[in-house]
Amino acid sequence: KRMMISQFFVLSQRGDNIVFRDYRAEVPKGSTETFFRRVKFWKEDGNAEAPPIFVGTRNVDGVNYFHVKVVGLYFVATTRVNVSPFLVLELLERIARVIKDYLGVLNEDSFRKNFVLVYELLDEVIVRFWLRANYINRGIEVLYVFNDPILIAPARLQPIDPAAIFTGPPWINDMQQGAKRMPGTAVTKSVVANDPGGRRREEIFVDIIEKISVTFSSSGYILTSEMDGTIQMKSYLSGNPEIRLALNEDLNIGRGGGVSVYEYRSSPGSGVILDDCNFHESVRLDSFDSDRTLSLVPPDGEFPVMNYRMTQEFRPPFHVNTLIEEAGRIKAEVTIKIRAEFPSDIIANTIAVQMPLPNYTSRASFELEHDAVGQKTDFKETSKMLEWSLKKASVGSLVSLIIVGGAEHTLRAKLTFSQEFHGNITKEAGPVSMTFTIPMYNVSKLQVKYLQIAKKSSSYNPYRWVRYVTQANSYVARI
């Protein structure tokens, strides 16, 4: 199969060319500058960012640009021929993930210190991808790479969000020992990196990540709710031993019975219900139907063991109520109330709330609760956007955990307009949207019950880590 990618390059946010590879010599060398200028000054249709696919200079040079943005770096491919855009975007995503697996962290410094390894990875991934599109499926053990990575010192890395911290899984034999906690830099390690003493540390990480989408009506009722989940695994085990991963025995795939998830959450013994799921090609399902156990030999690096979906009703982690009322000819008041519906022993990370205001809003003043520690408000005059953020805050030696389960927080904003409004003001404001991350919590209640690793010897006992993370995908409340 003929390679259709003409160029591949990586740019920094400043436009610096970090990596450049020309495969077909048919696109002008100035394509990097053309791309960066188009992305930086993109103003079409009022979009803040350029779309992932666009044509060079208004179809004059006929160059197609494909790009994905990963941790502030632009991964870009160019071509003149007609090619499947989704195939190229998938290729760019895989390049970023494979390089991340080898280098441990993606930034300018790691690229510059490992440019030989990066070019070697590019040749392996791109050539093999086009020769056989399904050859590389996050299994980087198939790559013939001979250079070792130069690791970046942890002190030079940016701080990791608390959601990126791994905590110990509820293995039965570890219950008495309490929860383990892994340093945040564990997620930035290279899959081929060793401990400082030269010995490779044996460990494996499992993430259950669920992204939820919820839409509330103006009355606070749930209009739509769905969840997309994945079980991600990242293996640092030498020799790729066989692994058995056990999920809930009461796991049900399919809607059978017609009972809403919201109802069965309150009735014990009703199990975990998912609409559908799919598995990585390395997973064997010999005993999945009988005991919900997955068997696999994990490839090096990170890969999705299982993807699943739930479109039935569930209890959302936050309930949002919004009210906007007229307070005069050129004034109005907005009240936003959020309530955490998860258990009190769960703590959410930073919550961000946004609400578009009418275009003629000139000023906004805010009123928070008297004990509102760690809350910030802002009015973006250019975009007419109300912003409200809540996060953990330290006051002296005390840490205020304001986003615990069961907590309720209210924001009141007084708006001043530059002109009198006519008609219904609710049609010109909103909706309210939220973003958040909740560690060690998931709405589906899917769990990893145990993780068995084939032992090489009686002393072989690798570290095993798991975390549960719930994130907002599209969390919207209408006004």
Coordinates of C-alpha atoms in Angstrom, one line a residue:
K1 CA 0.0 0.0 0.0
R2 CA 1.5 3.3 -1.1
M3 CA 2.3 5.8 1.7
M4 CA 0.1 8.9 1.3
I5 CA 1.6 11.0 4.0
S6 CA 4.0 13.6 2.6
Q7 CA 5.4 15.2 5.7
F8 CA 5.2 14.7 9.5
F9 CA 6.3 17.3 12.0
V10 CA 5.9 18.4 15.6
L11 CA 5.6 22.1 16.6
S12 CA 5.7 23.7 20.0
Q13 CA 3.0 26.3 21.0
R14 CA 5.5 29.0 19.9
G15 CA 5.8 27.5 16.5
D16 CA 9.3 26.0 17.0
N17 CA 9.9 23.0 14.7
I18 CA 10.9 20.2 17.0
V19 CA 10.7 17.2 14.7
F20 CA 10.4 17.2 10.8
R21 CA 10.3 14.3 8.4
D22 CA 9.7 14.6 4.7
Y23 CA 8.7 11.3 3.1
R24 CA 7.6 12.3 -0.5
A25 CA 9.3 15.6 -1.2
E26 CA 6.1 17.0 -2.8
V27 CA 5.1 19.6 -0.3
P28 CA 6.9 23.0 0.1
K29 CA 9.4 23.2 3.0
G30 CA 7.6 26.2 4.4
S31 CA 4.6 24.1 5.3
T32 CA 5.4 24.3 9.0
E33 CA 5.2 28.1 8.9
T34 CA 2.1 28.0 6.8
F35 CA 0.4 25.6 9.2
F36 CA 1.4 27.5 12.3
R37 CA 0.2 30.9 11.0
R38 CA -3.2 29.3 9.9
V39 CA -3.6 27.8 13.4
K40 CA -2.5 30.9 15.3
F41 CA -4.7 33.3 13.4
W42 CA -7.7 31.1 12.7
K43 CA -10.8 33.3 12.7
E44 CA -13.2 31.6 10.4
D45 CA -16.7 31.2 11.7
G46 CA -15.7 32.7 15.0
N47 CA -13.9 29.5 16.1
A48 CA -11.2 29.9 18.7
E49 CA -9.1 27.0 17.4
A50 CA -8.5 25.6 14.0
P51 CA -10.2 22.3 13.1
P52 CA -8.1 19.1 13.0
I53 CA -8.3 19.1 9.2
F54 CA -8.0 22.0 6.8
V55 CA -6.6 22.9 3.4
G56 CA -3.4 25.1 3.2
T57 CA -3.8 28.5 1.7
R58 CA -7.4 28.6 0.4
N59 CA -6.8 25.6 -2.0
V60 CA -4.0 27.4 -3.8
D61 CA -1.3 25.0 -3.0
G62 CA -3.6 22.0 -2.5
V63 CA -1.9 20.8 0.7
N64 CA -4.1 19.1 3.3
Y65 CA -3.1 19.6 6.9
F66 CA -4.1 17.1 9.6
H67 CA -3.2 17.8 13.3
V68 CA -3.8 16.8 16.8
K69 CA -2.8 18.8 19.9
V70 CA -1.3 16.8 22.7
V71 CA 0.0 18.5 25.9
G72 CA 0.6 21.7 24.0
L73 CA 2.5 20.1 21.1
Y74 CA 1.1 20.0 17.5
F75 CA 1.5 16.6 15.8
V76 CA 0.9 17.4 12.1
A77 CA 0.8 15.5 8.8
T78 CA 0.5 16.9 5.3
T79 CA -0.5 15.4 2.0
R80 CA -1.6 16.4 -1.5
V81 CA -3.6 13.2 -2.3
N82 CA -7.1 12.2 -1.3
V83 CA -6.8 10.1 1.9
S84 CA -9.1 9.1 4.7
P85 CA -8.9 11.9 7.3
F86 CA -9.8 9.6 10.2
L87 CA -7.0 7.2 9.2
V88 CA -4.5 10.0 9.4
L89 CA -5.8 11.4 12.7
E90 CA -5.7 7.9 14.1
L91 CA -2.1 7.6 12.9
L92 CA -1.2 10.9 14.6
E93 CA -2.8 9.8 17.9
R94 CA -0.9 6.5 17.8
I95 CA 2.4 8.3 17.1
A96 CA 1.9 10.5 20.2
R97 CA 1.0 7.6 22.4
V98 CA 3.9 5.4 21.3
I99 CA 6.4 8.2 21.7
K100 CA 4.9 8.9 25.2
D101 CA 5.3 5.3 26.1
Y102 CA 9.0 5.3 25.2
L103 CA 10.0 8.7 26.5
G104 CA 7.8 8.6 29.6
V105 CA 6.7 12.3 29.1
L106 CA 5.9 14.5 26.2
N107 CA 7.5 17.9 26.1
E108 CA 10.1 19.8 24.1
D109 CA 13.0 18.8 26.3
S110 CA 12.2 15.1 26.0
F111 CA 11.9 15.4 22.3
R112 CA 15.2 17.2 21.9
K113 CA 17.2 14.9 24.1
N114 CA 15.8 11.8 22.3
F115 CA 15.6 13.0 18.7
V116 CA 17.4 9.8 17.4
L117 CA 14.9 7.5 19.2
V118 CA 12.0 9.7 18.0
Y119 CA 13.0 9.4 14.4
E120 CA 13.5 5.7 14.8
L121 CA 10.0 5.3 16.3
L122 CA 8.5 7.5 13.5
D123 CA 10.0 5.3 10.7
E124 CA 8.8 2.1 12.5
V125 CA 5.3 3.4 13.2
I126 CA 4.5 5.2 10.0
V127 CA 5.9 2.6 7.6
R128 CA 4.3 -0.3 9.3
F129 CA 1.0 1.6 9.8
W130 CA 0.7 2.1 6.0
L131 CA 1.9 -1.3 5.1
R132 CA -0.7 -2.9 7.4
A133 CA -3.1 -0.5 9.0
N134 CA -4.0 -2.9 11.9
Y135 CA -0.4 -4.0 12.6
I136 CA 0.1 -1.6 15.5
N137 CA -2.6 -1.6 18.1
R138 CA -0.8 0.1 21.0
G139 CA 1.4 -3.0 21.1
I140 CA 4.8 -1.5 20.8
E141 CA 6.5 -4.8 21.3
V142 CA 6.3 -5.2 17.5
L143 CA 8.6 -2.2 16.9
Y144 CA 12.2 -2.9 16.2
V145 CA 13.8 0.0 18.1
F146 CA 17.4 -0.2 19.3
N147 CA 18.0 3.2 21.1
D148 CA 17.4 3.7 24.8
P149 CA 15.5 6.8 26.0
I150 CA 17.3 9.6 27.9
L151 CA 14.9 10.2 30.8
I152 CA 14.0 13.6 32.0
A153 CA 14.5 14.2 35.7
P154 CA 11.2 14.3 37.7
A155 CA 12.1 17.7 39.1
R156 CA 11.9 19.2 35.6
L157 CA 8.4 17.9 35.1
Q158 CA 5.3 20.0 35.6
P159 CA 3.2 19.2 38.7
I160 CA 0.7 16.4 38.2
D161 CA -2.9 17.0 39.0
P162 CA -4.2 15.1 42.0
A163 CA -6.4 13.0 39.7
A164 CA -3.2 11.5 38.2
I165 CA -2.2 9.9 41.5
F166 CA -2.6 6.1 41.7
T167 CA -3.9 4.5 44.8
G168 CA -3.8 0.9 45.8
P169 CA -6.5 -1.5 44.6
P170 CA -8.8 -3.3 46.9
W171 CA -7.0 -6.6 46.6
I172 CA -8.3 -9.0 49.3
N173 CA -4.8 -9.7 50.6
D174 CA -4.0 -6.0 51.0
M175 CA -7.1 -5.0 52.9
Q176 CA -5.4 -5.1 56.2
Q177 CA -2.4 -3.1 55.0
G178 CA -4.4 0.0 54.0
A179 CA -4.4 1.8 50.7
K180 CA -1.1 2.2 48.9
R181 CA -0.1 5.4 47.3
M182 CA 2.1 5.8 44.3
P183 CA 4.3 8.9 43.5
G184 CA 2.7 11.1 40.8
T185 CA 5.8 10.6 38.6
A186 CA 4.8 6.9 38.0
V187 CA 2.6 7.9 35.1
T188 CA 5.5 9.7 33.4
K189 CA 7.9 6.7 33.3
S190 CA 9.1 5.2 30.1
V191 CA 8.1 1.6 29.4
V192 CA 11.7 0.7 28.9
A193 CA 13.1 2.7 31.8
N194 CA 14.8 1.0 34.8
D195 CA 15.3 2.0 38.4
P196 CA 18.4 4.1 39.2
G197 CA 20.2 1.0 40.3
G198 CA 19.7 -0.5 36.8
R199 CA 17.0 -3.0 37.9
R200 CA 13.7 -2.7 36.2
R201 CA 10.8 -2.2 38.6
E202 CA 8.0 -4.7 38.1
E203 CA 4.6 -3.0 38.3
I204 CA 1.3 -2.7 36.5
F205 CA -1.3 0.1 36.5
V206 CA -5.0 -0.3 35.8
D207 CA -7.3 2.7 35.4
I208 CA -11.1 2.6 35.2
I209 CA -12.0 5.9 33.6
E210 CA -15.6 6.9 33.0
K211 CA -16.6 10.1 31.1
I212 CA -20.2 11.1 31.6
S213 CA -22.6 13.3 29.7
V214 CA -25.7 14.7 31.4
T215 CA -28.2 17.4 30.3
F216 CA -30.5 19.0 32.9
S217 CA -33.7 20.8 32.0
S218 CA -34.4 24.3 33.3
S219 CA -36.4 22.7 36.1
G220 CA -33.5 20.5 37.2
Y221 CA -34.8 17.3 35.7
I222 CA -32.4 14.9 33.9
L223 CA -33.1 15.0 30.1
T224 CA -30.3 12.8 28.9
S225 CA -27.5 10.8 30.7
E226 CA -24.9 8.5 29.3
M227 CA -21.4 7.2 30.1
D228 CA -18.4 6.0 28.1
G229 CA -15.9 4.0 30.1
T230 CA -12.6 2.3 29.5
I231 CA -10.3 0.0 31.5
Q232 CA -6.8 1.2 30.7
M233 CA -3.7 -0.9 31.5
K234 CA -0.1 0.2 31.5
S235 CA 2.4 -2.6 32.0
Y236 CA 6.0 -2.5 33.2
L237 CA 6.2 -6.3 33.7
S238 CA 9.2 -7.9 32.1
G239 CA 8.6 -11.0 30.0
N240 CA 5.0 -10.1 29.4
P241 CA 3.5 -12.7 31.9
E242 CA -0.1 -13.8 31.6
I243 CA -2.7 -11.8 33.6
R244 CA -6.1 -12.6 34.8
L245 CA -8.4 -9.6 35.5
A246 CA -11.6 -10.3 37.4
L247 CA -14.6 -7.9 37.2
N248 CA -17.9 -7.9 39.1
E249 CA -19.5 -11.3 39.1
D250 CA -22.9 -9.6 38.8
L251 CA -21.9 -7.7 35.7
N252 CA -24.6 -7.8 33.0
I253 CA -24.1 -6.8 29.4
G254 CA -27.3 -5.5 27.7
R255 CA -30.5 -3.9 28.9
G256 CA -32.4 -7.0 29.7
G257 CA -35.3 -6.4 32.1
G258 CA -35.9 -2.8 31.3
V259 CA -35.1 -1.6 34.9
S260 CA -33.5 1.8 35.0
V261 CA -30.1 2.1 36.5
Y262 CA -31.4 4.8 38.9
E263 CA -33.9 2.3 40.3
Y264 CA -31.6 -0.7 40.7
R265 CA -28.9 1.4 42.5
S266 CA -31.2 1.6 45.4
S267 CA -32.0 -2.2 45.4
P268 CA -29.1 -4.4 46.6
G269 CA -28.0 -7.4 44.5
S270 CA -29.2 -6.0 41.2
G271 CA -25.7 -5.9 39.7
V272 CA -23.8 -3.8 37.3
I273 CA -25.6 -3.2 34.0
L274 CA -23.8 -2.0 30.8
D275 CA -25.3 -1.5 27.4
D276 CA -22.4 -3.0 25.5
C277 CA -18.6 -3.4 25.5
N278 CA -15.6 -4.5 23.4
F279 CA -12.2 -5.8 24.2
H280 CA -8.6 -5.4 23.1
E281 CA -7.4 -8.0 20.6
S282 CA -5.0 -9.5 23.2
V283 CA -7.9 -10.4 25.6
R284 CA -9.2 -13.9 25.8
L285 CA -12.8 -14.4 26.9
D286 CA -12.8 -18.1 27.6
S287 CA -14.2 -17.7 31.1
F288 CA -15.8 -14.2 30.8
D289 CA -19.4 -15.5 30.5
S290 CA -19.0 -17.8 33.5
D291 CA -17.1 -15.7 36.0
R292 CA -16.4 -12.4 34.4
T293 CA -12.7 -12.9 34.2
L294 CA -10.4 -11.6 31.4
S295 CA -7.2 -13.3 30.5
L296 CA -4.5 -11.6 28.5
V297 CA -0.8 -11.2 27.9
P298 CA -0.3 -7.4 28.0
P299 CA 1.9 -5.6 25.5
D300 CA 4.4 -3.0 26.8
G301 CA 2.9 0.4 27.2
E302 CA -0.6 1.7 27.7
F303 CA -3.6 0.1 25.9
P304 CA -7.4 -0.2 26.5
V305 CA -8.3 -3.6 27.9
M306 CA -12.1 -3.0 27.6
N307 CA -14.3 -0.2 26.4
Y308 CA -17.9 0.0 27.6
R309 CA -21.0 2.2 27.4
M310 CA -24.1 2.9 29.5
T311 CA -27.0 4.9 28.1
Q312 CA -29.5 4.1 30.9
E313 CA -30.4 6.5 33.6
F314 CA -27.9 6.8 36.5
R315 CA -27.5 9.2 39.4
P316 CA -25.3 12.1 38.3
P317 CA -22.5 13.1 40.7
F318 CA -23.6 16.8 40.7
H319 CA -27.0 18.3 40.5
V320 CA -27.1 21.8 38.9
N321 CA -29.9 24.4 39.3
T322 CA -29.7 27.8 37.6
L323 CA -32.0 30.8 37.8
I324 CA -31.8 34.1 36.0
E325 CA -34.2 36.9 36.9
E326 CA -34.7 40.5 35.8
A327 CA -33.8 43.1 38.4
G328 CA -34.5 46.3 36.5
R329 CA -34.4 47.7 33.0
I330 CA -30.7 47.1 32.6
K331 CA -30.0 44.6 35.4
A332 CA -30.5 40.9 36.1
E333 CA -29.4 38.4 38.8
V334 CA -28.1 34.9 38.2
T335 CA -28.1 32.1 40.8
I336 CA -26.2 28.9 40.3
K337 CA -26.4 26.1 42.8
I338 CA -24.5 22.8 42.6
R339 CA -24.9 19.9 45.0
A340 CA -22.6 16.9 45.2
E341 CA -24.6 13.7 45.1
F342 CA -21.8 11.2 45.8
P343 CA -20.8 9.7 49.2
S344 CA -19.3 12.0 51.8
D345 CA -16.0 10.0 51.8
I346 CA -15.4 11.0 48.2
I347 CA -13.6 14.3 47.3
A348 CA -13.8 15.8 43.9
N349 CA -10.9 17.7 42.3
T350 CA -11.2 21.2 40.8
I351 CA -14.7 22.0 39.5
A352 CA -15.1 24.6 36.7
V353 CA -18.5 26.2 35.9
Q354 CA -19.1 28.4 32.8
M355 CA -22.2 30.3 31.7
P356 CA -22.5 32.4 28.5
L357 CA -24.1 35.8 29.3
P358 CA -26.1 38.1 26.9
N359 CA -23.9 39.9 24.4
Y360 CA -24.8 43.3 25.9
T361 CA -23.6 42.4 29.4
S362 CA -21.1 45.1 30.5
R363 CA -20.4 44.2 34.1
A364 CA -20.8 41.4 36.6
S365 CA -20.4 41.4 40.4
F366 CA -20.3 38.2 42.4
E367 CA -21.6 37.1 45.8
L368 CA -20.3 33.8 47.4
E369 CA -21.0 32.1 50.6
H370 CA -19.2 33.6 53.6
D371 CA -17.0 30.5 54.1
A372 CA -16.2 30.1 50.4
V373 CA -12.6 29.1 50.6
G374 CA -10.9 28.0 47.4
Q375 CA -13.6 29.5 45.1
K376 CA -12.9 32.0 42.4
T377 CA -15.1 34.0 40.0
D378 CA -14.5 35.9 36.9
F379 CA -16.3 37.7 34.1
K380 CA -14.6 37.5 30.7
E381 CA -15.8 40.7 29.0
T382 CA -14.6 39.8 25.5
S383 CA -16.4 36.5 25.4
K384 CA -19.2 37.5 27.8
M385 CA -18.5 34.4 29.9
L386 CA -19.2 33.9 33.6
E387 CA -16.6 31.6 35.2
W388 CA -16.7 29.9 38.7
S389 CA -14.1 27.5 39.9
L390 CA -14.0 25.5 43.1
K391 CA -11.0 23.6 44.4
K392 CA -9.3 22.4 47.6
A393 CA -7.6 25.3 49.4
S394 CA -5.1 25.6 52.3
V395 CA -5.7 28.1 55.1
G396 CA -2.7 28.0 57.4
S397 CA -2.2 24.4 58.5
L398 CA -5.8 23.5 57.6
V399 CA -7.0 22.1 54.2
S400 CA -10.5 23.0 53.2
L401 CA -12.1 20.1 51.5
I402 CA -15.0 22.0 50.0
I403 CA -15.9 19.5 47.3
V404 CA -16.8 16.6 49.5
G405 CA -19.9 14.4 48.8
G406 CA -23.1 15.9 50.0
A407 CA -21.8 19.5 49.9
E408 CA -23.8 22.3 48.3
H409 CA -22.4 25.6 46.9
T410 CA -24.2 28.7 45.6
L411 CA -23.0 31.6 43.4
R412 CA -25.0 34.8 42.9
A413 CA -24.1 37.2 40.2
K414 CA -25.5 40.7 39.5
L415 CA -25.4 41.6 35.9
T416 CA -25.4 45.1 34.4
F417 CA -26.3 45.6 30.7
S418 CA -25.2 48.3 28.3
Q419 CA -28.8 48.5 26.9
E420 CA -32.3 47.6 27.8
F421 CA -33.2 44.0 27.0
H422 CA -36.3 43.0 25.2
G423 CA -38.1 39.7 25.4
N424 CA -37.1 36.7 27.4
I425 CA -33.6 37.0 28.9
T426 CA -33.2 33.3 29.4
K427 CA -33.1 32.9 25.6
E428 CA -29.9 35.0 25.4
A429 CA -28.0 33.4 28.3
G430 CA -26.7 29.9 29.1
P431 CA -26.6 27.0 29.2
V432 CA -24.4 26.3 32.2
S433 CA -21.6 23.8 31.7
M434 CA -19.4 22.0 34.2
T435 CA -16.1 20.2 34.1
F436 CA -14.8 18.1 37.0
T437 CA -12.7 15.1 38.0
I438 CA -13.7 12.7 40.8
P439 CA -11.0 10.2 41.9
M440 CA -11.9 6.8 43.3
Y441 CA -15.5 7.0 42.1
N442 CA -17.4 5.7 39.2
V443 CA -21.1 5.8 38.3
S444 CA -21.3 2.3 36.8
K445 CA -19.9 0.6 40.0
L446 CA -17.7 -1.6 37.8
Q447 CA -14.7 -2.8 39.8
V448 CA -11.5 -4.8 39.4
K449 CA -12.0 -7.6 42.1
Y450 CA -8.6 -9.1 41.8
L451 CA -5.5 -9.2 39.5
Q452 CA -3.5 -12.4 39.1
I453 CA -0.1 -12.4 37.5
A454 CA 1.6 -15.6 36.4
K455 CA 4.5 -16.1 38.8
K456 CA 8.0 -16.7 37.5
S457 CA 9.1 -17.7 41.0
S458 CA 7.8 -17.8 44.6
S459 CA 9.5 -14.4 45.2
Y460 CA 8.0 -12.7 42.2
N461 CA 5.5 -10.2 43.5
P462 CA 5.1 -7.1 41.2
Y463 CA 3.4 -3.9 42.3
R464 CA -0.2 -3.6 41.3
W465 CA -2.1 -0.3 41.2
V466 CA -5.6 0.7 40.3
R467 CA -7.6 3.9 40.3
Y468 CA -11.2 4.9 39.5
V469 CA -11.8 8.3 37.9
T470 CA -15.0 9.9 36.8
Q471 CA -14.8 13.0 34.5
A472 CA -17.3 15.3 32.8
N473 CA -17.6 14.9 29.1
S474 CA -20.6 17.1 28.5
Y475 CA -22.3 18.3 31.7
V476 CA -24.9 20.9 30.8
A477 CA -27.8 22.6 32.6
R478 CA -30.3 24.5 30.6
I479 CA -31.8 27.8 31.9

